[in-house]
Amino acid sequence: MRGGTGKGIHFSKLYSFSCFRSKFEDEHGQLGQRGYSRIVYCNDPDNPEAVQLKYRGNYVSTTKYTALNFIPKSLFEQFRRVANLYFLVVACVSFSPLAPYTAVSVLAPLLVVIGATMAKEGVEDWRRRKQDIEANNRKVEVYGKKAFNETRWKNLRVGDLVKIYKDEYFPADLLLLSSSYEDGICYVETMNLDGETNLKLKHALDETASLRDVSSFQNFKSTINCEDPNERLYSFVGTLYYGGQQHPLSLQQILLRDSKLRNTDYIYGVVVFTGHDTKVMQNATDPPSKRSKIERRMDKIIYILFSTLILISFTGSMFFGVETKNDIRVGELKRWYLRPDKTTVFFDPKRASLAAFFHFLTGLMLYGYLIPISLYVSIEVVKVLQSIFINQDQDMYYEETDKPARARTSNLNEELGQVDTILSDKTGTLTCNSMEFVKCSIAGVAYGRGMTEVERALAKRKRSRAHEVTDSSSDLPECDDHVVDSGKPVKGFNFRDERIMNGNWVNEPHSDLIQKFFRVLAICHTAIPDVRKESGEISYEAESPDEAAFVIAARELGFEFFERTQTSISLHELDHESGRKVNRSYTLLHVLEFSSARKRMSVIVKTVENQLLLLCKGADSVMFERLSKDGRLFLAKSMDHLNKYAEAGLRTLVVAYRELSDQEYKSWEEEFLQAKTSVSAARDALIDAACDKIERDLILLGVTAVEDKLQKGVPECIDKLSKAGIKIWVLTGDKMETAINIGYACSLLTKGMKQIVITLDSPDISDLEKQGDKESIQKASRESIAKQIGEAKAQIIARKESSVTFGLIIDGMSLDFALAKSLESSFLEVAVNCASVICCRSSPKQKARVTKLVKVGTGKTTLAIGDGANDVGMLQEADIGVGISGVEGMQAVMSSDFAIAQFRFLERLLLVHGHWCYRRITMMICYFFYKNITFGFTLFWFEAHASFSGQPAYNDWYMSFYNVFFTSLPVIALGVFDQDVSARLCLKHPLLYQEGVQNILFTWHRILGWMLNGVISSMIIFFFITNSTISQAFRRDGHLVDYEVLGVTMYTCVVWAVNCQMALSINYFTWIQHFFIWGSIAFWYTFLVIYGALPPKVSTTAYQVFVEACAPSPFYWLATLLVVVSMLLPYFAYRSFQTRFKPMYHDIIQRRRSEGSEADVSAELPARVKEKIGHLKERLKHRES
Amino acid sequence: SRFTQQELPAWKPILTPGWVIAVFVLIGITFIPIGLASLFASERVVEIVDRYDDGCFFLNTNQSLLLDYIRNPKSNKTCTRSLTSPLFSVLSNLTTFIFQVPKKMRSPIYIYYQLGNFYQNHRRYVKSRSDKQLRSRKGEDEIKDCQPIARSGEKPIVPCGLIAWSLFNDTYAFSSKNKALTVDKKDIAWKSDKEHKFGSDVYPKNFQSDGLIGGGKLNHSIPLSEQEDLMVWMRTAALPTFRKLYGKITVDLEANEAITVVIQNNYNTYEFGGEKKLVLSTTSWIGGKNNFLGIAYLCVGGICLFLAINFILMYIFRP
């Protein structure tokens, strides 16, 4: 169905080029057909026909489960995990006689584990549900019985007539009928939909715009015929049947759910789509689920364990089969005490191979303890707790906006410790995204003396290079406090030049141009003034911070914009002659809106003197070519200034104007209006074409420069991150010069770095562009890029030996070619060999593609950080997406995995939390396998001495509590609290981070080492215990070690050893660790006493065994001590020799900390440490190449 | 708070050379005395072990004759052995030899029988019992776990199951200087077994009454709670070679004292090739005679000292 509509629209688009009328007919002609069948009876939801249609209500549920399906659905989710499924099968089979232990003892831990996970799911879903309830119960006014009555959102029906007030959210997708404005317009903020904070204008049909009071709705009846619910946010096809006529409807009349009414007192609308039919809900897709590398490797380990499990079960069943077969030989019973002549199939010597097969299944269950059942759930619990700590971190809390860091997904915590490449957005991420007007160039004269951040950073760099020792610490003013002499600081304005401030511009040589320049700034915008009644102060609500900066600048310089009506803009102006403030009003004729394709905006106004003016501002690339011959008077100088500004890291715009003659305007207006009223998809193209016609022959006025300030601490943070060996790529939409300068300012690029620039900005290609032959341009561009990449490669290879680092700068156009299949790999090769990469002029899609290239091409972990809706693709593509919860809406945050308020918090997030989480999780996983292998293999050794009959060495309940009570809590404590080095030291030694990037804590030999340690431990336990108790009495009263006592003794050793091993492998003991580790051991004894005191029916082989048999025997305690110490000995010896003679980086730091020489580390590194660091760096380099 | 900022006061031990050496040396100097002490205790234990399964027949008797003999309830299985060491096995049917106790054995002297290659820990075997039935008369019919030794005809067997059915039934009679030594068979089972696991109102019923006769029979007029041999037997052993307590001799045996044992060699271990041994042993605080624990302690302690020395040397030569 969807395919069908898509095709229809596609065809219609082809038509619309030739004739837009036919387009209208065409698309609207589809109404009533498939995909376009929706009928809405406006203001008449009780109409029997409407009821018959059974459209969904406005009740919205975003929960994963409902009360009914929670149990089955969440269970299904749980058992999609291999390990859980395995345990389920085991639990089921354990009801059969195959099972080596009772069914309950298997089921209980499984239930605990599954229950815990389900509870977690449930709580999460409950939160979502609470949000839903909140949304569903919001109030809205609905028309009924001649008046508007309040009702809840969820009760809205299709066809209801609603009234929405200012700053309220729309409860459903509505058709705009009329608004508080006479012409039926309203402003809408769509931040929740697309992240754009600017206000969008919606326009009611003229026919309905007059319905503005309650009484007029009494007889309002109409029907809407429109498309079916779909996810396309930017199109709508429908017809309104009203008053016997058909009126085409477009997106202009549709108000989408989750957007907000702004700057309009109220609107009336008809509900068209409700609940899950609304476009925003149709758009809601589950974000791609990400899994960390560690977890993926963990799966492999689980598979290894599964194979081990199968292998040892198989071995066991082979032996079992042989021994069982031997039980009857030539009619003679051998082990007569087993009655092999009267047996079940499981032990039948005559069917030994079948018995062996069944025994294989038994073995799978018995050795199932190799698979840590609680691993998944423990890891999940740990990660949630880790995220809570991340959220709670005071050092990542931004007071100004009251925003803490937020880990939105918890399953990527350890991935934070392995980031190899950061891909960062620039605006709003590295910079504040609060624009300040700092400079301008009018009529070829540069104004503005303020020093920009970038300039200061560059100056600082130069200075510190000159006299490195003397004043490297001299305090340079920070982001916010350098407004010095202008009395009171004005937000968004940092312009100082006495030549034109305070009205002095009148005396400048080109004062008329200066006046025009600021008039353009004051008029050509879409901002809305907000006059505060008490103080008379004016603040502006603008589409973009740039625009606000312009209006503020104009205000500060005497062109105060104070009122906007539908048709006019009014300014307080300084009169040229009299020097007094006068009100001046401009009739606003048309606004030619800004779009990223047009890169400019214009307004057409009529002055009081009846002069028609087109005022225009836009990007240099589009503006300079639109200048008239006379308008190029100051072109050279202005361009010079513009380049200087760009170099200083400023955002520039060109300001121009043009006078229009009445006649020209009239003829153009006709065309423009026609384009504007068309309702086809090509409408935008038509409007653009019309605009293009009038925005010509402009006269240059000047150039503005707005500073986007660097965020606090960005250079330091980037410096730290690159010291940690993390590569940083900046993907920005800015001009190359700006990007490069920002690069310098935030120490991405350094003076010693060799720059490689890949660009299409070469003379021969621009020549070709003028000829306009697309194909040859393509070809030439591709060749040029290929050549440049080749050269870069050669350059890098040539200097590989020397310590020169490279910085790669590439622009958007070139990137397109570089990302093509053929060049992709060589581009990547060049890029990864550069210390930093800057991609300028890149589109959101390119950002995502670059991210993917890096992720797939290098196989390393990538982290994308951004703040705007244009970064969403990148954030979702990267292994980790970090959203900056800043100015540009919540879209990036919503699709991110972590959200922080400032870029500089990234340092702490990665170097501290990332490192910790990585270390914790890896240690936890290794340890988990260790403890389960230790336990599982003792069972196996015992089997070997029980003719592989499948008898477990321990009581059922000891076994089932092993993973749940005796050993799990210390691991969780390890996963949540362990720190190898403190946060301060993590930050001080950024190189420590490489442990995660190179994944040296989770290499296969480390994992296998732990596993081997587990096997050795199990051997020590089993063979020491059996050999030291073999057949002799173990107490003074002559009693012997039997099955029960042996089980308890071995189990005691296991519990002790596993917990002590934990104590040995962590080096951070708070009371929590002490409590959990020693508590677990104590709990084992407590359990033994309590369980042993229960009646023998329940406790079976554990009855009184500790109190009566083991505790009074010195032998029991001595054996425990011996086994525990000898089990810990291999690891302890390894660690003590390794830390001393072959230390890892964290060992070095730890040692230095304890030696107290931390204070003056950098001054004097011990030779071996230096060597180690050198070694690490070497490996880093090696890895990169 | 300091908790949420992960700044709780913490003890952060690291493996400094001082610590490492201290730990190794500490382990060394505690383990070696413990090892010596337990070795000493084990050495003090006097133990006499006599394998008699092969000694009670002609060595060259062929297998089938032997099996016929052991299965025939009527054949005379009395076997007289003299205990001493070194072990000396000869044909000794109905003959008395005099051998000597090697060292003075103080009472109580525990008498054990040791079986080899007998899988009391086999899953089928371990499970084949009914604790409910053993506990009280009411549980008489709880025999579902006891297959295949559950019923005799239609009547339930008490005690049921393979374990009870295969009860060990060799008997030993000891004499010294032609005077019988009394064997005290009281208190050889765990107290908890007597009081809580085996009921005083449960009497053996239909036990070994028909079909294949496994091991020993029980006196039907004595309640299970007083059948200590059965209790000992039913505490299954952990490993295929195991000892079980048979009784105690409550008088001291002097060095060089001659002991004569008359064995009723009833129990069939010949079919699966299991050894049978008679063990007389005294105990010390560590239990019976086994040097392993002491030696292991000495080894671990030694290794630790060795590591400590190594570490010190490496520390000196490769700081």
mmCIF file of N, CA, C and O in Angstrom, chain A residues 332-333 335-339 342 389 392 394 920 945 947 949-950 979 1027-1028 1031-1033 1036-1038 1040 1042-1044 1069 1103 1108 1118 1154, chain B residues 3-6 10-11 13-14 17 20 71 110 112 119 121-124 149 162 165 188 191-192 196 235-236 240 243 268 271 283 288 290 297:
data_model
loop_
_atom_site.group_PDB
_atom_site.id
_atom_site.type_symbol
_atom_site.label_atom_id
_atom_site.label_comp_id
_atom_site.label_asym_id
_atom_site.label_seq_id
_atom_site.Cartn_x
_atom_site.Cartn_y
_atom_site.Cartn_z
ATOM 1 N N GLU A 332 26.805 -62.290 33.231
ATOM 2 C CA GLU A 332 27.261 -62.115 34.607
ATOM 3 C C GLU A 332 27.083 -60.659 35.019
ATOM 4 O O GLU A 332 27.511 -59.760 34.296
ATOM 5 N N LEU A 333 26.492 -60.443 36.176
ATOM 6 C CA LEU A 333 26.413 -59.088 36.684
ATOM 7 C C LEU A 333 27.780 -58.716 37.235
ATOM 8 O O LEU A 333 28.372 -59.485 37.986
ATOM 9 N N ARG A 335 28.788 -55.083 38.453
ATOM 10 C CA ARG A 335 28.492 -54.289 39.653
ATOM 11 C C ARG A 335 27.082 -54.644 40.098
ATOM 12 O O ARG A 335 26.129 -53.929 39.850
ATOM 13 N N TRP A 336 26.982 -55.784 40.769
ATOM 14 C CA TRP A 336 25.657 -56.314 41.102
ATOM 15 C C TRP A 336 24.870 -55.359 41.979
ATOM 16 O O TRP A 336 23.664 -55.342 41.979
ATOM 17 N N TYR A 337 25.599 -54.524 42.756
ATOM 18 C CA TYR A 337 24.879 -53.644 43.688
ATOM 19 C C TYR A 337 24.076 -52.576 42.959
ATOM 20 O O TYR A 337 23.296 -51.859 43.552
ATOM 21 N N LEU A 338 24.331 -52.433 41.655
ATOM 22 C CA LEU A 338 23.528 -51.487 40.884
ATOM 23 C C LEU A 338 22.359 -52.178 40.193
ATOM 24 O O LEU A 338 21.566 -51.541 39.525
ATOM 25 N N ARG A 339 22.254 -53.475 40.352
ATOM 26 C CA ARG A 339 21.226 -54.274 39.695
ATOM 27 C C ARG A 339 21.106 -53.950 38.209
ATOM 28 O O ARG A 339 20.058 -53.536 37.725
ATOM 29 N N LYS A 342 18.079 -55.238 36.266
ATOM 30 C CA LYS A 342 16.716 -54.732 36.463
ATOM 31 C C LYS A 342 16.785 -53.208 36.463
ATOM 32 O O LYS A 342 16.777 -52.571 37.498
ATOM 33 N N PHE A 389 25.606 6.409 38.724
ATOM 34 C CA PHE A 389 26.779 7.161 39.159
ATOM 35 C C PHE A 389 27.166 8.222 38.131
ATOM 36 O O PHE A 389 27.572 9.319 38.488
ATOM 37 N N GLN A 392 24.909 11.029 38.512
ATOM 38 C CA GLN A 392 25.053 11.750 39.769
ATOM 39 C C GLN A 392 26.322 12.583 39.837
ATOM 40 O O GLN A 392 26.492 13.347 40.773
ATOM 41 N N GLN A 394 28.866 15.093 40.143
ATOM 42 C CA GLN A 394 28.797 16.551 40.302
ATOM 43 C C GLN A 394 29.684 17.275 39.297
ATOM 44 O O GLN A 394 29.396 18.388 38.891
ATOM 45 N N ARG A 920 35.850 -2.187 35.011
ATOM 46 C CA ARG A 920 34.956 -2.941 35.882
ATOM 47 C C ARG A 920 34.281 -4.064 35.127
ATOM 48 O O ARG A 920 34.239 -5.203 35.591
ATOM 49 N N HIS A 945 35.379 -39.629 39.349
ATOM 50 C CA HIS A 945 35.512 -40.605 40.421
ATOM 51 C C HIS A 945 34.193 -41.243 40.793
ATOM 52 O O HIS A 945 34.113 -41.962 41.771
ATOM 53 N N SER A 947 32.329 -42.855 38.369
ATOM 54 C CA SER A 947 32.110 -43.560 37.107
ATOM 55 C C SER A 947 31.182 -42.772 36.187
ATOM 56 O O SER A 947 30.363 -43.325 35.494
ATOM 57 N N SER A 949 28.600 -41.115 36.518
ATOM 58 C CA SER A 949 27.188 -41.462 36.565
ATOM 59 C C SER A 949 26.303 -40.228 36.632
ATOM 60 O O SER A 949 25.095 -40.322 36.539
ATOM 61 N N GLY A 950 26.880 -39.050 36.784
ATOM 62 C CA GLY A 950 26.058 -37.838 36.809
ATOM 63 C C GLY A 950 25.617 -37.453 38.200
ATOM 64 O O GLY A 950 24.674 -36.686 38.369
ATOM 65 N N GLN A 979 37.748 0.867 41.545
ATOM 66 C CA GLN A 979 38.518 1.873 40.807
ATOM 67 C C GLN A 979 39.972 1.453 40.881
ATOM 68 O O GLN A 979 40.473 1.173 41.951
ATOM 69 N N ASN A 1027 42.795 -36.123 48.239
ATOM 70 C CA ASN A 1027 44.003 -36.795 48.676
ATOM 71 C C ASN A 1027 44.237 -36.666 50.163
ATOM 72 O O ASN A 1027 44.790 -37.557 50.791
ATOM 73 N N SER A 1028 43.833 -35.551 50.710
ATOM 74 C CA SER A 1028 44.113 -35.415 52.138
ATOM 75 C C SER A 1028 43.053 -36.106 52.979
ATOM 76 O O SER A 1028 43.243 -36.278 54.171
ATOM 77 N N SER A 1031 40.053 -41.917 52.604
ATOM 78 C CA SER A 1031 39.645 -43.062 53.423
ATOM 79 C C SER A 1031 39.989 -43.004 54.911
ATOM 80 O O SER A 1031 39.487 -43.789 55.681
ATOM 81 N N GLN A 1032 40.838 -42.088 55.351
ATOM 82 C CA GLN A 1032 41.132 -42.171 56.779
ATOM 83 C C GLN A 1032 40.132 -41.328 57.579
ATOM 84 O O GLN A 1032 39.376 -40.566 57.026
ATOM 85 N N ALA A 1033 40.161 -41.563 58.879
ATOM 86 C CA ALA A 1033 39.262 -40.804 59.737
ATOM 87 C C ALA A 1033 39.653 -39.338 59.706
ATOM 88 O O ALA A 1033 40.812 -39.006 59.521
ATOM 89 N N ARG A 1036 38.869 -37.132 65.688
ATOM 90 C CA ARG A 1036 39.422 -37.989 66.731
ATOM 91 C C ARG A 1036 38.510 -39.172 67.008
ATOM 92 O O ARG A 1036 38.978 -40.243 67.385
ATOM 93 N N ASP A 1037 37.202 -39.015 66.819
ATOM 94 C CA ASP A 1037 36.294 -40.109 67.162
ATOM 95 C C ASP A 1037 36.148 -41.132 66.040
ATOM 96 O O ASP A 1037 35.207 -41.906 66.003
ATOM 97 N N GLY A 1038 37.054 -41.114 65.105
ATOM 98 C CA GLY A 1038 37.113 -42.185 64.129
ATOM 99 C C GLY A 1038 36.140 -42.085 62.980
ATOM 100 O O GLY A 1038 36.084 -42.961 62.126
ATOM 101 N N LEU A 1040 34.468 -40.977 59.416
ATOM 102 C CA LEU A 1040 35.103 -40.910 58.107
ATOM 103 C C LEU A 1040 34.447 -39.838 57.237
ATOM 104 O O LEU A 1040 33.308 -39.447 57.478
ATOM 105 N N ASP A 1042 32.484 -38.873 54.363
ATOM 106 C CA ASP A 1042 31.585 -39.507 53.406
ATOM 107 C C ASP A 1042 31.169 -38.478 52.358
ATOM 108 O O ASP A 1042 31.703 -37.375 52.303
ATOM 109 N N TYR A 1043 30.226 -38.876 51.556
ATOM 110 C CA TYR A 1043 29.764 -38.028 50.461
ATOM 111 C C TYR A 1043 29.352 -36.637 50.949
ATOM 112 O O TYR A 1043 29.708 -35.623 50.375
ATOM 113 N N GLU A 1044 28.640 -36.607 52.065
ATOM 114 C CA GLU A 1044 28.125 -35.328 52.546
ATOM 115 C C GLU A 1044 29.248 -34.420 53.022
ATOM 116 O O GLU A 1044 29.286 -33.232 52.701
ATOM 117 N N PHE A 1069 39.089 -1.123 48.426
ATOM 118 C CA PHE A 1069 38.175 -1.659 49.428
ATOM 119 C C PHE A 1069 37.482 -0.550 50.173
ATOM 120 O O PHE A 1069 38.117 0.178 50.933
ATOM 121 N N TYR A 1103 21.914 -32.397 56.268
ATOM 122 C CA TYR A 1103 21.373 -32.364 57.616
ATOM 123 C C TYR A 1103 22.473 -32.432 58.659
ATOM 124 O O TYR A 1103 23.225 -33.395 58.716
ATOM 125 N N GLU A 1108 27.474 -30.972 63.191
ATOM 126 C CA GLU A 1108 27.829 -32.226 63.831
ATOM 127 C C GLU A 1108 29.180 -32.767 63.345
ATOM 128 O O GLU A 1108 30.001 -33.203 64.140
ATOM 129 N N LEU A 1118 41.783 -27.050 58.699
ATOM 130 C CA LEU A 1118 43.132 -27.038 58.138
ATOM 131 C C LEU A 1118 43.110 -27.262 56.638
ATOM 132 O O LEU A 1118 43.819 -26.607 55.874
ATOM 133 N N SER A 1154 51.069 5.359 45.751
ATOM 134 C CA SER A 1154 51.306 4.872 47.103
ATOM 135 C C SER A 1154 52.666 5.315 47.606
ATOM 136 O O SER A 1154 52.882 5.469 48.793
ATOM 137 N N PHE B 3 29.404 9.082 48.580
ATOM 138 C CA PHE B 3 29.038 7.815 47.969
ATOM 139 C C PHE B 3 28.704 7.999 46.493
ATOM 140 O O PHE B 3 29.225 7.300 45.638
ATOM 141 N N THR B 4 27.838 8.975 46.207
ATOM 142 C CA THR B 4 27.438 9.139 44.807
ATOM 143 C C THR B 4 28.583 9.660 43.956
ATOM 144 O O THR B 4 28.611 9.447 42.758
ATOM 145 N N GLN B 5 29.520 10.347 44.584
ATOM 146 C CA GLN B 5 30.665 10.823 43.809
ATOM 147 C C GLN B 5 31.776 9.778 43.747
ATOM 148 O O GLN B 5 32.858 10.049 43.275
ATOM 149 N N GLN B 6 31.499 8.606 44.254
ATOM 150 C CA GLN B 6 32.444 7.490 44.245
ATOM 151 C C GLN B 6 33.752 7.869 44.927
ATOM 152 O O GLN B 6 34.837 7.589 44.433
ATOM 153 N N ALA B 10 38.533 4.599 51.120
ATOM 154 C CA ALA B 10 38.812 3.237 50.681
ATOM 155 C C ALA B 10 40.224 2.854 51.047
ATOM 156 O O ALA B 10 41.123 3.684 51.102
ATOM 157 N N TRP B 11 40.363 1.570 51.272
ATOM 158 C CA TRP B 11 41.685 1.026 51.509
ATOM 159 C C TRP B 11 42.180 0.538 50.153
ATOM 160 O O TRP B 11 41.519 -0.255 49.490
ATOM 161 N N PRO B 13 45.072 -1.253 48.790
ATOM 162 C CA PRO B 13 46.346 -1.956 48.919
ATOM 163 C C PRO B 13 46.953 -2.182 47.539
ATOM 164 O O PRO B 13 46.237 -2.426 46.576
ATOM 165 N N ILE B 14 48.221 -2.042 47.431
ATOM 166 C CA ILE B 14 48.843 -2.473 46.184
ATOM 167 C C ILE B 14 50.043 -3.344 46.517
ATOM 168 O O ILE B 14 50.549 -3.346 47.630
ATOM 169 N N PRO B 17 56.745 -4.335 46.980
ATOM 170 C CA PRO B 17 57.659 -5.441 47.290
ATOM 171 C C PRO B 17 57.597 -5.821 48.757
ATOM 172 O O PRO B 17 57.608 -7.010 49.098
ATOM 173 N N VAL B 20 54.561 -7.939 49.335
ATOM 174 C CA VAL B 20 54.675 -9.245 48.691
ATOM 175 C C VAL B 20 55.575 -10.148 49.512
ATOM 176 O O VAL B 20 55.201 -11.280 49.857
ATOM 177 N N ARG B 71 28.813 -67.012 46.179
ATOM 178 C CA ARG B 71 27.371 -66.826 46.061
ATOM 179 C C ARG B 71 26.603 -67.867 46.873
ATOM 180 O O ARG B 71 25.450 -67.647 47.209
ATOM 181 N N TYR B 110 39.951 -48.148 66.331
ATOM 182 C CA TYR B 110 38.800 -48.217 65.430
ATOM 183 C C TYR B 110 39.011 -49.314 64.408
ATOM 184 O O TYR B 110 40.098 -49.460 63.850
ATOM 185 N N TYR B 112 37.876 -50.683 60.845
ATOM 186 C CA TYR B 112 37.208 -50.279 59.608
ATOM 187 C C TYR B 112 37.244 -51.412 58.623
ATOM 188 O O TYR B 112 38.150 -52.252 58.655
ATOM 189 N N TYR B 119 31.353 -48.328 43.709
ATOM 190 C CA TYR B 119 30.850 -46.980 43.441
ATOM 191 C C TYR B 119 29.592 -46.690 44.249
ATOM 192 O O TYR B 119 28.488 -46.727 43.756
ATOM 193 N N ASN B 121 28.990 -43.891 45.105
ATOM 194 C CA ASN B 121 28.572 -42.562 44.669
ATOM 195 C C ASN B 121 27.927 -42.586 43.287
ATOM 196 O O ASN B 121 27.722 -41.559 42.670
ATOM 197 N N HIS B 122 27.602 -43.801 42.821
ATOM 198 C CA HIS B 122 26.920 -43.880 41.537
ATOM 199 C C HIS B 122 25.517 -43.297 41.672
ATOM 200 O O HIS B 122 24.838 -43.531 42.658
ATOM 201 N N ARG B 123 25.106 -42.527 40.656
ATOM 202 C CA ARG B 123 23.837 -41.801 40.778
ATOM 203 C C ARG B 123 22.656 -42.742 41.038
ATOM 204 O O ARG B 123 21.801 -42.479 41.871
ATOM 205 N N ARG B 124 22.661 -43.853 40.302
ATOM 206 C CA ARG B 124 21.567 -44.794 40.473
ATOM 207 C C ARG B 124 21.538 -45.339 41.898
ATOM 208 O O ARG B 124 20.481 -45.509 42.491
ATOM 209 N N ILE B 149 14.680 -52.106 43.979
ATOM 210 C CA ILE B 149 14.451 -52.908 45.191
ATOM 211 C C ILE B 149 13.396 -52.205 46.015
ATOM 212 O O ILE B 149 13.706 -51.492 46.973
ATOM 213 N N LEU B 162 18.590 -49.806 46.749
ATOM 214 C CA LEU B 162 19.823 -50.537 46.470
ATOM 215 C C LEU B 162 20.823 -50.430 47.600
ATOM 216 O O LEU B 162 21.558 -51.378 47.875
ATOM 217 N N TRP B 165 19.908 -52.727 50.388
ATOM 218 C CA TRP B 165 19.911 -54.099 49.858
ATOM 219 C C TRP B 165 21.336 -54.643 49.745
ATOM 220 O O TRP B 165 21.576 -55.828 49.923
ATOM 221 N N ILE B 188 28.809 -46.198 66.439
ATOM 222 C CA ILE B 188 29.640 -46.070 65.246
ATOM 223 C C ILE B 188 28.944 -45.213 64.190
ATOM 224 O O ILE B 188 29.572 -44.758 63.244
ATOM 225 N N LYS B 191 25.317 -39.371 65.375
ATOM 226 C CA LYS B 191 24.222 -39.208 66.318
ATOM 227 C C LYS B 191 22.962 -38.752 65.588
ATOM 228 O O LYS B 191 21.855 -39.180 65.880
ATOM 229 N N SER B 192 23.141 -37.858 64.650
ATOM 230 C CA SER B 192 21.968 -37.326 63.964
ATOM 231 C C SER B 192 21.252 -38.417 63.181
ATOM 232 O O SER B 192 20.033 -38.402 63.065
ATOM 233 N N HIS B 196 17.530 -38.765 64.200
ATOM 234 C CA HIS B 196 16.610 -38.052 63.317
ATOM 235 C C HIS B 196 16.356 -38.692 61.970
ATOM 236 O O HIS B 196 15.364 -38.405 61.340
ATOM 237 N N ARG B 235 25.234 -44.089 54.901
ATOM 238 C CA ARG B 235 25.926 -42.815 54.639
ATOM 239 C C ARG B 235 26.878 -43.075 53.497
ATOM 240 O O ARG B 235 28.008 -43.533 53.715
ATOM 241 N N THR B 236 26.437 -42.816 52.318
ATOM 242 C CA THR B 236 27.232 -43.269 51.178
ATOM 243 C C THR B 236 28.587 -42.594 51.151
ATOM 244 O O THR B 236 28.748 -41.447 51.556
ATOM 245 N N PRO B 240 35.165 -44.088 45.207
ATOM 246 C CA PRO B 240 35.012 -45.537 45.021
ATOM 247 C C PRO B 240 35.861 -46.389 45.962
ATOM 248 O O PRO B 240 35.578 -47.562 46.122
ATOM 249 N N ARG B 243 36.413 -46.402 53.360
ATOM 250 C CA ARG B 243 36.366 -47.204 54.580
ATOM 251 C C ARG B 243 35.057 -46.921 55.285
ATOM 252 O O ARG B 243 34.477 -45.851 55.113
ATOM 253 N N ASN B 268 30.279 -60.140 48.534
ATOM 254 C CA ASN B 268 30.765 -60.441 47.191
ATOM 255 C C ASN B 268 31.355 -59.205 46.520
ATOM 256 O O ASN B 268 30.638 -58.351 46.003
ATOM 257 N N GLU B 271 32.905 -60.080 41.967
ATOM 258 C CA GLU B 271 32.326 -59.888 40.644
ATOM 259 C C GLU B 271 32.790 -58.600 39.981
ATOM 260 O O GLU B 271 32.920 -58.529 38.780
ATOM 261 N N THR B 283 43.484 -42.976 66.495
ATOM 262 C CA THR B 283 43.337 -41.629 65.904
ATOM 263 C C THR B 283 44.122 -40.629 66.724
ATOM 264 O O THR B 283 44.473 -40.873 67.869
ATOM 265 N N GLY B 288 42.810 -39.918 61.210
ATOM 266 C CA GLY B 288 43.572 -41.127 60.946
ATOM 267 C C GLY B 288 44.912 -40.837 60.314
ATOM 268 O O GLY B 288 45.386 -39.706 60.283
ATOM 269 N N ASN B 290 47.282 -40.100 57.566
ATOM 270 C CA ASN B 290 47.445 -39.625 56.194
ATOM 271 C C ASN B 290 48.427 -38.477 56.192
ATOM 272 O O ASN B 290 48.171 -37.419 56.762
ATOM 273 N N TYR B 297 51.150 -28.966 53.330
ATOM 274 C CA TYR B 297 51.429 -27.734 54.065
ATOM 275 C C TYR B 297 52.904 -27.369 53.964
ATOM 276 O O TYR B 297 53.267 -26.226 53.714
#
